[in-house]
Coordinates of C-alpha atoms in Angstrom, one line a residue:
X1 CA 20.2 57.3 14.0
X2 CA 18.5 60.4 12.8
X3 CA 14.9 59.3 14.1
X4 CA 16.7 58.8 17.7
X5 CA 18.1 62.1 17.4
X6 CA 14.9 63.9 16.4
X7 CA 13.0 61.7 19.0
X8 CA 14.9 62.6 22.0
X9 CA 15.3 66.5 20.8
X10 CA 11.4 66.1 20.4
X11 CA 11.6 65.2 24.2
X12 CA 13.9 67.9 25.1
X13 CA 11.4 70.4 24.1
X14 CA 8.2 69.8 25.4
X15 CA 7.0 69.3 29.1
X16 CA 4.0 67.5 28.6
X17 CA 5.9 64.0 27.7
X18 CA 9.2 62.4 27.9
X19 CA 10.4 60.6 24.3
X20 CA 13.0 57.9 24.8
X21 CA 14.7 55.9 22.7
X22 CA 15.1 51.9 23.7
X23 CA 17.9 50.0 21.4
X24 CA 16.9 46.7 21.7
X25 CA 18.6 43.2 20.2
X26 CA 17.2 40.8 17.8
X27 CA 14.0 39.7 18.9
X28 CA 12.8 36.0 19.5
X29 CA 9.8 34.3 21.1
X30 CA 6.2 33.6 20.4
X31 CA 6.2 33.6 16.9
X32 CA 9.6 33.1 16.1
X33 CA 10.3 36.5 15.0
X34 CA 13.4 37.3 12.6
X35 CA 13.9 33.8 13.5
X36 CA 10.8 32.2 12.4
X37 CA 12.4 31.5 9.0
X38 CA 15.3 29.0 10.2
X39 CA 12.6 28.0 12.5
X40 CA 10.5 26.9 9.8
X41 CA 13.5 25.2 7.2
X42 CA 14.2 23.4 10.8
X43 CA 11.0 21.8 11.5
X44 CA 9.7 21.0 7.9
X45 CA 13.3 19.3 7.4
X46 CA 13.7 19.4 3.9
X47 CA 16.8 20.2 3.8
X48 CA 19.9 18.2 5.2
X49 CA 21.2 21.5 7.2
X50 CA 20.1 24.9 7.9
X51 CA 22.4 27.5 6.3
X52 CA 25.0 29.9 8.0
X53 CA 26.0 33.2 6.4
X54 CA 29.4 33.8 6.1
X55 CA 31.5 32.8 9.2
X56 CA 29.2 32.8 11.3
X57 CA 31.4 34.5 13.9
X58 CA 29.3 37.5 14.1
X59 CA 27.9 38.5 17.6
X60 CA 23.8 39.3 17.7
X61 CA 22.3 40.5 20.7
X62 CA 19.2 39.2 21.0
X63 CA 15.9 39.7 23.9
X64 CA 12.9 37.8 24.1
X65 CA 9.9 39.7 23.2
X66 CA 8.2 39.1 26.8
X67 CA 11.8 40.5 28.2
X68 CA 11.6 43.5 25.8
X69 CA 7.9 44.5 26.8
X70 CA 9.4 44.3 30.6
X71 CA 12.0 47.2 29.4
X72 CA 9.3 49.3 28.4
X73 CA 6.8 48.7 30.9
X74 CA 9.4 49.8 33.4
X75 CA 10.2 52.9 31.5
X76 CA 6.6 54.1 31.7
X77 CA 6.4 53.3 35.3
X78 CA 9.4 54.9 36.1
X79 CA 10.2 57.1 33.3
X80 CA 14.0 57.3 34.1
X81 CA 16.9 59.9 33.7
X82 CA 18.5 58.5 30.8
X83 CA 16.4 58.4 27.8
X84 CA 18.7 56.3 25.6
X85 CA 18.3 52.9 26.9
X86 CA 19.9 49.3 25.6
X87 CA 17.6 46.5 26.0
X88 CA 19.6 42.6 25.8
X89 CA 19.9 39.5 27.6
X90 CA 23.0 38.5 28.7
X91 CA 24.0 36.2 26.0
X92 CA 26.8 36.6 23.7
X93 CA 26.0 34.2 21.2
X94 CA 27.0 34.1 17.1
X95 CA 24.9 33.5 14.4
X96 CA 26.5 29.8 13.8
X97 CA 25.3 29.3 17.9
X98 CA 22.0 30.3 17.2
X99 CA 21.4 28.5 14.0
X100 CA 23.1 25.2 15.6
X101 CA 20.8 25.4 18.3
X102 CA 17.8 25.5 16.5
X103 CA 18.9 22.8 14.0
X104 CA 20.3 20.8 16.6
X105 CA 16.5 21.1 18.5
X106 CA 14.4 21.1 16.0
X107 CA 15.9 20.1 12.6
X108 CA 18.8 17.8 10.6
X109 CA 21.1 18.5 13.8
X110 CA 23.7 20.1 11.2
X111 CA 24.9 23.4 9.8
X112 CA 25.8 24.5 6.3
X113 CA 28.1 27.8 5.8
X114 CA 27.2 29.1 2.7
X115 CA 28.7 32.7 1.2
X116 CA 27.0 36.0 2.8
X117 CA 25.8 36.7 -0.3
X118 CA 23.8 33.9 -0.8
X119 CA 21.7 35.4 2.2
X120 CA 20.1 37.9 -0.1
X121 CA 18.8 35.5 -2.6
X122 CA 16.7 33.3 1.1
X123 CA 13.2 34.9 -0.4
X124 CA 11.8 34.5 2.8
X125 CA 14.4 36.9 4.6
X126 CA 13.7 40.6 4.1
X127 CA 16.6 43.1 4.4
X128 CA 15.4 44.5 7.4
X129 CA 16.2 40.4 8.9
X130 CA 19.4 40.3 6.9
X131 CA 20.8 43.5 8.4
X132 CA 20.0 41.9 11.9
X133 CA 21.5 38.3 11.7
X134 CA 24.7 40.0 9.6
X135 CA 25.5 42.4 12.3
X136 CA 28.7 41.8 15.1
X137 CA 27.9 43.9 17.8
X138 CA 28.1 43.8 21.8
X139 CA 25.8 45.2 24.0
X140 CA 25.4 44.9 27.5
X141 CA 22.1 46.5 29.3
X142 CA 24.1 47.8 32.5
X143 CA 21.2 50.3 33.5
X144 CA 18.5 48.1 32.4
X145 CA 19.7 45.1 35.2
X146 CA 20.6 47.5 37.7
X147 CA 17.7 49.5 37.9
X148 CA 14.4 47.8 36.5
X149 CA 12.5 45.0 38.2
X150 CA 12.2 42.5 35.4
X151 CA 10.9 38.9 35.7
X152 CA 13.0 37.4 33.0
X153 CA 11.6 35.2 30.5
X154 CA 14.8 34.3 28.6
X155 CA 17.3 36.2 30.7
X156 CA 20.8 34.1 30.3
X157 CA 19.8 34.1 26.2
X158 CA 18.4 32.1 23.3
X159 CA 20.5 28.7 23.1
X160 CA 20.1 28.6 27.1
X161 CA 16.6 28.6 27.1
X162 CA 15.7 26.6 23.6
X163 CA 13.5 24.5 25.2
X164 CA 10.8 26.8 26.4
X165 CA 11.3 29.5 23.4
X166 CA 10.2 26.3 20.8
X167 CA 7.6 25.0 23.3
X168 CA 6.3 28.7 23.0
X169 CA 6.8 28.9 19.2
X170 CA 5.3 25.9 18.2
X171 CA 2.0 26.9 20.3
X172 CA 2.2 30.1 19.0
X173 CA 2.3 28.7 15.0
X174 CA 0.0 25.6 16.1
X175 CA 2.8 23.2 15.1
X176 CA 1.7 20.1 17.2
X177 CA 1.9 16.6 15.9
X178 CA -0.8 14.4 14.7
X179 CA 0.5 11.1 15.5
X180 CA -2.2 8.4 14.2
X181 CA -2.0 4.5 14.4
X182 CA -4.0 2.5 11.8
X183 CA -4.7 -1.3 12.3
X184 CA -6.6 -3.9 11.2
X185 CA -6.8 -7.0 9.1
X186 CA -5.0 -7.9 5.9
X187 CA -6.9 -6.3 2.6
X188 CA -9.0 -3.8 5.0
X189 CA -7.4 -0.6 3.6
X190 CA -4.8 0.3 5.8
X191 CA -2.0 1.6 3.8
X192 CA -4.5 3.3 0.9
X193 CA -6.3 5.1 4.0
X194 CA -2.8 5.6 5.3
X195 CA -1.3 7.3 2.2
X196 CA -4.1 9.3 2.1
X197 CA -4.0 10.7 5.5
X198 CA -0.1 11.4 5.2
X199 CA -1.2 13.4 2.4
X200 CA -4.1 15.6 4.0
X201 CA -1.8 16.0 7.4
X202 CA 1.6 16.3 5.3
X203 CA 2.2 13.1 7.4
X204 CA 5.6 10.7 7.7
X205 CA 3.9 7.2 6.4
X206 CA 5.7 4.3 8.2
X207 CA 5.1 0.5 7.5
X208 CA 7.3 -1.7 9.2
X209 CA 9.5 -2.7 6.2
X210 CA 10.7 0.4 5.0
X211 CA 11.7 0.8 8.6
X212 CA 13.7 -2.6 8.7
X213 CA 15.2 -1.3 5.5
X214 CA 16.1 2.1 6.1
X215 CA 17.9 0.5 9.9
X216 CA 19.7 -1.8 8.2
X217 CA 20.9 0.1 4.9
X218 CA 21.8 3.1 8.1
X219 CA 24.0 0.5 9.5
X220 CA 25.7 -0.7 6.5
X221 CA 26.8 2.6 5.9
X222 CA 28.3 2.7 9.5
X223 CA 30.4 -0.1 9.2
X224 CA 31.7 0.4 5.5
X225 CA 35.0 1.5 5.2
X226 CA 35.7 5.2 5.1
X227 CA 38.8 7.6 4.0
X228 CA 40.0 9.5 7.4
X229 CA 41.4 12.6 6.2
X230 CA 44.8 13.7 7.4
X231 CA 43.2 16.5 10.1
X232 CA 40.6 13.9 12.0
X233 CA 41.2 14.4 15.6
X234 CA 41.7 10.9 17.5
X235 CA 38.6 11.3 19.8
X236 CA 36.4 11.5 17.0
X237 CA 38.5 8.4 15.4
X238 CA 38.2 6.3 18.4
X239 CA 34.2 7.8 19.1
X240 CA 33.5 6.5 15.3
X241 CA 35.4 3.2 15.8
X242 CA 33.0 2.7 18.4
X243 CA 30.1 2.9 16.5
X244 CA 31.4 0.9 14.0
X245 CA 32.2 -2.0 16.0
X246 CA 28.6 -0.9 17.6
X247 CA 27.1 -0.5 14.1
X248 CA 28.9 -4.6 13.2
X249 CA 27.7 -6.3 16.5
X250 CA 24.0 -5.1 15.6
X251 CA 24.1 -6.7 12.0
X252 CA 26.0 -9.9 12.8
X253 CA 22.6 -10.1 15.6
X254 CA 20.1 -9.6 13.2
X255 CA 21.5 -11.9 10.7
X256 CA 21.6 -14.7 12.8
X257 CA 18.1 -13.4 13.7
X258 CA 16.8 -13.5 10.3
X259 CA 18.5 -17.2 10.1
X260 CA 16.9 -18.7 12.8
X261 CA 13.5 -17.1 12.0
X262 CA 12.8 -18.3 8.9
X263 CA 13.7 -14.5 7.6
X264 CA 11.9 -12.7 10.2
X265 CA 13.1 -10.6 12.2
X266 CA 13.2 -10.5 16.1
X267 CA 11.1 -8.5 17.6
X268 CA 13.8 -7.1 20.0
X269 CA 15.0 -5.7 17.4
X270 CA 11.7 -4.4 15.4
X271 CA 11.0 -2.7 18.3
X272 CA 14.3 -1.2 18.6
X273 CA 14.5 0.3 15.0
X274 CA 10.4 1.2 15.2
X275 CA 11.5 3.0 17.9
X276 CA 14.2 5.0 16.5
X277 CA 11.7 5.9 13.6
X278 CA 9.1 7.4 15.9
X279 CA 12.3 9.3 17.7
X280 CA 13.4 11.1 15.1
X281 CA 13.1 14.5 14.7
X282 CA 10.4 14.6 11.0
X283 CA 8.1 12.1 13.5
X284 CA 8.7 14.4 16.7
X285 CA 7.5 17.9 14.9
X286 CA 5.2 17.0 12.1
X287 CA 3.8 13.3 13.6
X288 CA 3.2 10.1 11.8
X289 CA 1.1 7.7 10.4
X290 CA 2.1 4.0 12.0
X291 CA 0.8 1.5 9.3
X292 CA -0.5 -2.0 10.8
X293 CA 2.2 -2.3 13.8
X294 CA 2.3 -2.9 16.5
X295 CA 0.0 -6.3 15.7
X296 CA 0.0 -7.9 19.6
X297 CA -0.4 -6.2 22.7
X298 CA 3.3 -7.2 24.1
X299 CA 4.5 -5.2 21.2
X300 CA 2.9 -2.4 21.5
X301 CA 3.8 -2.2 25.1
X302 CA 7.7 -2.7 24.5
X303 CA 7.3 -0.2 21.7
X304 CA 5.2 2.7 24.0
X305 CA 6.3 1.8 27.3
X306 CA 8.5 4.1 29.3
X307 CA 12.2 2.8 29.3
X308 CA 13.1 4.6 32.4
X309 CA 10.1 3.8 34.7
X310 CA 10.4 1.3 37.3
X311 CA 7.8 -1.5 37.8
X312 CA 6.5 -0.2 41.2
X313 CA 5.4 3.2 39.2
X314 CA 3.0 1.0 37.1
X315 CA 1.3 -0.9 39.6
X316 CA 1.0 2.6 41.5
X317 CA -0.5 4.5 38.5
X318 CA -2.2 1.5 37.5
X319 CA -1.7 2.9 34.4
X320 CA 1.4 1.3 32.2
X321 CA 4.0 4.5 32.2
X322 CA 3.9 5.2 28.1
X323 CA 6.4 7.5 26.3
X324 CA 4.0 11.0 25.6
X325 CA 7.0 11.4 22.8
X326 CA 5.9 8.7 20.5
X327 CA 2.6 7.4 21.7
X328 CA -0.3 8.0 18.9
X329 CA -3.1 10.5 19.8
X330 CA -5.6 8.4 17.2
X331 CA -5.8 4.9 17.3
X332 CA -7.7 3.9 13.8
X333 CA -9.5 0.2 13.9
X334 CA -10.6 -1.1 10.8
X335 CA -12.6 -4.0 10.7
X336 CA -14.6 -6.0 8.0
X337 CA -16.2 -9.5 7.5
X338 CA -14.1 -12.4 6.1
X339 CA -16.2 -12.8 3.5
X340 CA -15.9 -10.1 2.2
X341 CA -11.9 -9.4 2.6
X342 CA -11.8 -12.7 0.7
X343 CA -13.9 -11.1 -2.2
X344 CA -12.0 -8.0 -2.0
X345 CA -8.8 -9.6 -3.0
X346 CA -10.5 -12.1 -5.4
X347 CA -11.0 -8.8 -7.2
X348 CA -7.5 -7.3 -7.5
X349 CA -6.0 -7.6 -10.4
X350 CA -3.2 -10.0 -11.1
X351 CA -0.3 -7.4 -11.2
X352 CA -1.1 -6.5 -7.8
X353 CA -1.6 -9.2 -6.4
X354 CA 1.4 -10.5 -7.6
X355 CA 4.8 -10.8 -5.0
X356 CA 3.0 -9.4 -2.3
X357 CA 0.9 -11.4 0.7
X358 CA -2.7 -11.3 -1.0
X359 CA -2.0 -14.3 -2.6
X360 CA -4.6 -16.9 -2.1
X361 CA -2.8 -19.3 0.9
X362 CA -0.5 -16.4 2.3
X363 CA -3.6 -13.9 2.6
X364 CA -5.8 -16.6 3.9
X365 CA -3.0 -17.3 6.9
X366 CA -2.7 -13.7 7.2
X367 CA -6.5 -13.4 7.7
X368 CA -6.3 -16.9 9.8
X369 CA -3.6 -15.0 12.1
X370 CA -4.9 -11.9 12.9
X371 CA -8.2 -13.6 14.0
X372 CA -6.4 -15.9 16.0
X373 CA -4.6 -12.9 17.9
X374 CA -7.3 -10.7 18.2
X375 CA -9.5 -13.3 20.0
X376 CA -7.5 -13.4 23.2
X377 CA -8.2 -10.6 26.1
X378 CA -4.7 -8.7 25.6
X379 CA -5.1 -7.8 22.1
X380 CA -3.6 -4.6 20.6
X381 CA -6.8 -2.6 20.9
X382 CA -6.5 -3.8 25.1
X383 CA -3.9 -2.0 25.5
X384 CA -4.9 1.2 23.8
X385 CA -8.0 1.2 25.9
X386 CA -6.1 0.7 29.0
X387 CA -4.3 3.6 28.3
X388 CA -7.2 5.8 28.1
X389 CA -6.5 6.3 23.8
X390 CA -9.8 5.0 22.7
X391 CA -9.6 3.7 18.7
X392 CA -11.9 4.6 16.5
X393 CA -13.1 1.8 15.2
X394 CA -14.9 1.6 11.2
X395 CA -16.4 -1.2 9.6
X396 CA -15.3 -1.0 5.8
X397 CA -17.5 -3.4 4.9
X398 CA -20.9 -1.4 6.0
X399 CA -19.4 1.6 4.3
X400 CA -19.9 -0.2 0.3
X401 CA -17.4 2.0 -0.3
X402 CA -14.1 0.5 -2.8
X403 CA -12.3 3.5 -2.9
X404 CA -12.2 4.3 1.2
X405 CA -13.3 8.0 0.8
X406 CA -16.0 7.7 3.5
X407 CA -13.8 5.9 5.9
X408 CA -10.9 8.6 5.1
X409 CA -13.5 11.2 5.4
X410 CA -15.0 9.9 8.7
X411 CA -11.2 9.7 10.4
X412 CA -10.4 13.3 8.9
X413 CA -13.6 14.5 10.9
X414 CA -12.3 12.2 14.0
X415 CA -8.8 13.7 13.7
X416 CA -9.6 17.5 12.6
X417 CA -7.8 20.0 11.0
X418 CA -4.2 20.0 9.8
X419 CA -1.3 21.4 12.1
X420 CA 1.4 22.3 10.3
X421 CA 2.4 25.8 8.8
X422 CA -0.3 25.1 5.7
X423 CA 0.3 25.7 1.7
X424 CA 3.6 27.4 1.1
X425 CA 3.3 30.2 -1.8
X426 CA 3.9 27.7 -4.6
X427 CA 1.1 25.5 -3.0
X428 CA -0.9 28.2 -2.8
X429 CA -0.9 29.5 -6.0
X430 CA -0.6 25.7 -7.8
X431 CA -3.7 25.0 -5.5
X432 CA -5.5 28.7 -7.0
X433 CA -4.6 27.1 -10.3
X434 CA -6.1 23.6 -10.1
X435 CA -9.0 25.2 -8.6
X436 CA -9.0 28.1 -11.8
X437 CA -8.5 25.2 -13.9
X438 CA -11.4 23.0 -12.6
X439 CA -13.7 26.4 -12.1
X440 CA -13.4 26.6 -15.9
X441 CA -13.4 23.1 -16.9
X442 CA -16.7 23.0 -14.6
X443 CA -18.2 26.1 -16.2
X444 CA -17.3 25.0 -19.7
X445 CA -18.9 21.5 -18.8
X446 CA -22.2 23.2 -18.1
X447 CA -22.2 25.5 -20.5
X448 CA -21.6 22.4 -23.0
X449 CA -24.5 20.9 -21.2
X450 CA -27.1 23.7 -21.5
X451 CA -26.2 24.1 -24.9
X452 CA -27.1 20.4 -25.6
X453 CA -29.7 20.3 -23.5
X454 CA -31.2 23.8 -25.3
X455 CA -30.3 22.3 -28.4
X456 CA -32.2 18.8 -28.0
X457 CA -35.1 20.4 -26.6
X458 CA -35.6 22.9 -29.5
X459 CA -35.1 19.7 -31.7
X460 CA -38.0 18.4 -29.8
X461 CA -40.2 21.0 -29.9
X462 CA -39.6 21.1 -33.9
X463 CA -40.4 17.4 -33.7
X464 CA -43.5 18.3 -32.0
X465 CA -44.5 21.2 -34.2
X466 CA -44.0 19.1 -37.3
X467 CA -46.2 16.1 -35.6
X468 CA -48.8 18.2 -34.4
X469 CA -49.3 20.2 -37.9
X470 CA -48.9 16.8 -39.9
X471 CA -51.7 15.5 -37.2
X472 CA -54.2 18.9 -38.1
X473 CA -53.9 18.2 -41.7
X474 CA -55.1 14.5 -41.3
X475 CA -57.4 15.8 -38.9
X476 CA -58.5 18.5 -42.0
X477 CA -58.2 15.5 -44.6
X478 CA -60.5 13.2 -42.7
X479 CA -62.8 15.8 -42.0
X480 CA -63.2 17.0 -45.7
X481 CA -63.5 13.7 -46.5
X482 CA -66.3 13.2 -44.0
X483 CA -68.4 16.0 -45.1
X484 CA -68.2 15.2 -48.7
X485 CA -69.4 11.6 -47.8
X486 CA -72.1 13.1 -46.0
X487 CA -73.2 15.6 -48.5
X488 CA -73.5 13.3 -51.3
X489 CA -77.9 12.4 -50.2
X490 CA -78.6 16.0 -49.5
X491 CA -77.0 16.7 -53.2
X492 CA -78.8 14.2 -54.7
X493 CA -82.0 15.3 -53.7
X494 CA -81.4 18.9 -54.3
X495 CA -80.5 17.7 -57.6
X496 CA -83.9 15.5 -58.2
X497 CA -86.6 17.5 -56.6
X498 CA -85.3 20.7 -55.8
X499 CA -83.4 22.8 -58.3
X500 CA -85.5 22.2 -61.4
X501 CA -88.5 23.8 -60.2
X502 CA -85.7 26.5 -58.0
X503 CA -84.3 27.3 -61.8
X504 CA -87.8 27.5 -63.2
X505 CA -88.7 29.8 -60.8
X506 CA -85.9 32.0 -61.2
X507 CA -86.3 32.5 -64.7
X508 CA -89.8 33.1 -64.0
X509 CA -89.0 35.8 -61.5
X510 CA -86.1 37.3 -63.9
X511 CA -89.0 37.9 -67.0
X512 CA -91.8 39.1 -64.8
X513 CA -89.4 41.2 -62.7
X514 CA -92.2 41.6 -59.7
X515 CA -91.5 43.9 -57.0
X516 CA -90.7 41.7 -54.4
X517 CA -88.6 38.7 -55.9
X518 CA -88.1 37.2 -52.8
X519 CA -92.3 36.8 -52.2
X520 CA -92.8 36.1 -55.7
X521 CA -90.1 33.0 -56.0
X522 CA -91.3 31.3 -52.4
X523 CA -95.0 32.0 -53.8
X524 CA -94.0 30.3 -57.1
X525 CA -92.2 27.2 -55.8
X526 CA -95.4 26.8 -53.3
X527 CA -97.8 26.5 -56.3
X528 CA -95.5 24.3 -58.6
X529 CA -94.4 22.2 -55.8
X530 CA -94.3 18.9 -57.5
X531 CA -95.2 16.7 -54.5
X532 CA -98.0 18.7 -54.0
X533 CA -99.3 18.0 -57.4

């Protein structure tokens, strides 16, 4: 209140610009906003509902952002008499309308009131949010309506226009689905690439099973008997009988489905409860991963095909009428040689192979089956293509590769980057830690392996030293020993002819003592040369 007051005195005093002061409600779009947080709980759907503070009672008067930037824009077209000016849509919604909404459009579909003061220990709300979703106020932007041209984005309020503000929102955050479809023949690798997909994308991983499981436990629950308390109104007691009796007509059918079937199920009703899956609300905002279904082309027509379309509209489009809701946006086809599928699953160990359809006979009618369907025109892939969603199609048994990584990596490439909100703080700093961890690990490693790699070298060049001085010394040994062999003649005759008359001489020279020795001895052994005698 005190920065209004100073702002519009500020005004008051000088000509050369007019200060005013634009009260405006809690703001939504683009981004989300103060919102983004609920937003976010919504879409990620780990929790079974969003929270309410307090009551919920409490009126917030909200404006989109587009709507609020209209305000001001007009005020510095304009620049009107009153500079204190309210800026709301015309809503009059609560905090328990706005968080329904939201979970309702986006999320579990329910609320949770939890105590006001619970709100201040929501880490991702800052008090500056807190004071704006606890307030109770009404406004109402008489001058704003009267006066300023505004094309309205969100005019009639938040829950009016929910569609559009999450439309916005998710574009905004890049929220869009990655909905993939992975197919192929038993043993090729669908549900290891699969898993490991759902991982990189943060993916729902759905195999046909767990779906049958999951629609059927759903149902049980439905029809088991309840305790209605005392205060249960008698529409909702009639509207739940209904889905009961609903609920009980739907098992009794695929019982006597599963009887007549040899345990299989119908596929009236896979498709139904596959259907449902790809529906729900985790599949519609973070996308899926469909796990080796649909496996013929009439399913996977029942299962994308528009429910509401008439048959003229496809011959006119000539283009089956799909559901954009639940249709993928990848089709994955993996492929490899029978050969070597068979050797694959020669290969698995016994504990996994065990209970599960890569036995010997069941894999080999597995294998025998899919070849059988896939030979006709109107196969699976057919129908894809028809729709204009090409698959991608990999064949694992070129890639030499047990482990999939180059198929997973060639798909990631296909698919591209991840579009959800990323690494949350934990994430982040659990991912900073592997990554410290493995910098260290990696630096110790090679610091391990210079060491070792210094230390056996050194060894080796001692080794070499010690060779090559133990070589020299032979080398010296064998050359003493050579010169000593060969010295052995020229000592001989030195011995015989030589040094008697030399030492003769010598004395000679030492008792005449002439003046030139050297003359005198080469002059003596001339004349007493004994050959020469």
């Amino acid at each position: 209140i005190n920065a209004e007051k100073m702002v519009l005195k500020f005004g008051r005093k000088t000509r050369k610009f007019a200060t005013y002061v634009v009260a405006a409600g809690l703001q939504y779009g683009a981004e989300g906003g103060m919102l983004h947080t609920f937003f976010k709980m919504a879409w990620l759907g780990e929790i079974p509902a969003l929270p309410v503070f307090g009551d919920g009672t409490n009126v917030i008067p909200t404006i989109h952002v587009l709507d609020l930037a209209g305000v001001i824009q007009n005020v510095i077209d304009h620049t009107p008499k009153p500079h204190y000016l309210v800026a709301v849509d015309e809503s009059v919604h609560t905090l328990e309308d706005i968080v329904k909404c939201i979970s309702k459009n986006t999320g579990p579909g329910k609320i949770q009131k939890i105590p006001r003061e619970n709100a201040y220990l929501t880490k991702d709300l800052t008090q500056d949010c807190l004071d704006h979703l606890l307030v109770n106020l009404r406004m109402e932007a008489l001058f704003v309506k009267e006066n300023f041209n505004i094309r309205w984005v969100a005019q009639t309020g938040f829950v009016e226009n929910i569609n559009s503000i999450l439309k916005e929102y998710k574009q905004s955050r890049g929220l869009m689905p990655v909905k993939i479809c992975i197919l192929g023949p038993p043993a090729v690798g669908k549900s290891s690439i699969a898993e490991e997909l759902a991982k990189y994308y943060k993916l729902h991983h759905i195999q046909l099973k767990d779906v049958i499981s999951e629609a059927i436990a759903k149902l049980e629950t439905i029809v088991a008997p309840k305790d209605i308390g005392e205060g249960k109104e008698e529409v909702e007691e009639e509207e739940e009988e209904e889905n009961v009796e609903d609920a009980q007509e739907l098992l009794d059918g695929i019982k006597e489905s599963m009887e007549q079937n040899a345990g299989q199920l119908d596929d009236q009703y896979i498709i139904r409860f596959m259907k449902e899956k790809l529906k729900s609300m985790p599949c519609r905002n973070q996308g899926y991963i469909l796990d080796g279904f649909p496996k013929t082309y009439d399913q996977a027509k029942d299962l994308f095909n528009q429910e509401d379309e008439e048959e003229e509209d496809e011959v006119r489009g000539r283009m089956f009428p799909f559901d954009k809701l639940i249709i993928p946006e990848f089709v994955c086809a993996l492929d490899a040689s029978d050969e070597f599928l068979k050797e694959r699953v020669i290969n698995l160990p016994e504990r996994i192979v065990a209970g599960t359809h890569y036995s010997q006979d069941r894999f080999l009618r597995a294998l025998s089956n899919y070849r059988d369907i896939n030979i006709e025109d109107e196969t699976v892939f057919n129908y894809f293509d028809e729709i204009e969603i090409h698959p991608i199609h990999i064949d694992v048994g070129k890639l030499e590769d047990a482990q999939n990584r180059l198929a997973i990596k060639q798909l990631i490439k296909e698919i591209g980057e991840p579009r959800n909100y990323g690494l949350t703080d934990e994430e982040k700093a659990e991912e900073e830690r592997k990554a410290a961890e493995e910098r260290l690990a990696r630096e110790a490693a090679e610091e391990a392996e210079r060491e070792h790699q210094e230390a056996v070298e050194m060894a080796e060049k001692i080794a070499r030293w010690e060779e090559w001085n133990k070589r020299l010394e032979e080398v010296k040994r064998e050359e003493r020993e050579l010169l000593e062999a060969q010295s052995i003649p020229l000592r001989n005759y030195l011995m015989t002819y030589v040094m008697p008359t030399l030492i003769q001489g010598l004395n000679e020279c030492c008792n005449v003592r002439p003046e030139d020795p050297v003359d005198f001895l080469a002059e003596y052994l001339f004349k007493n040369n004994p050959e020469a005698q």
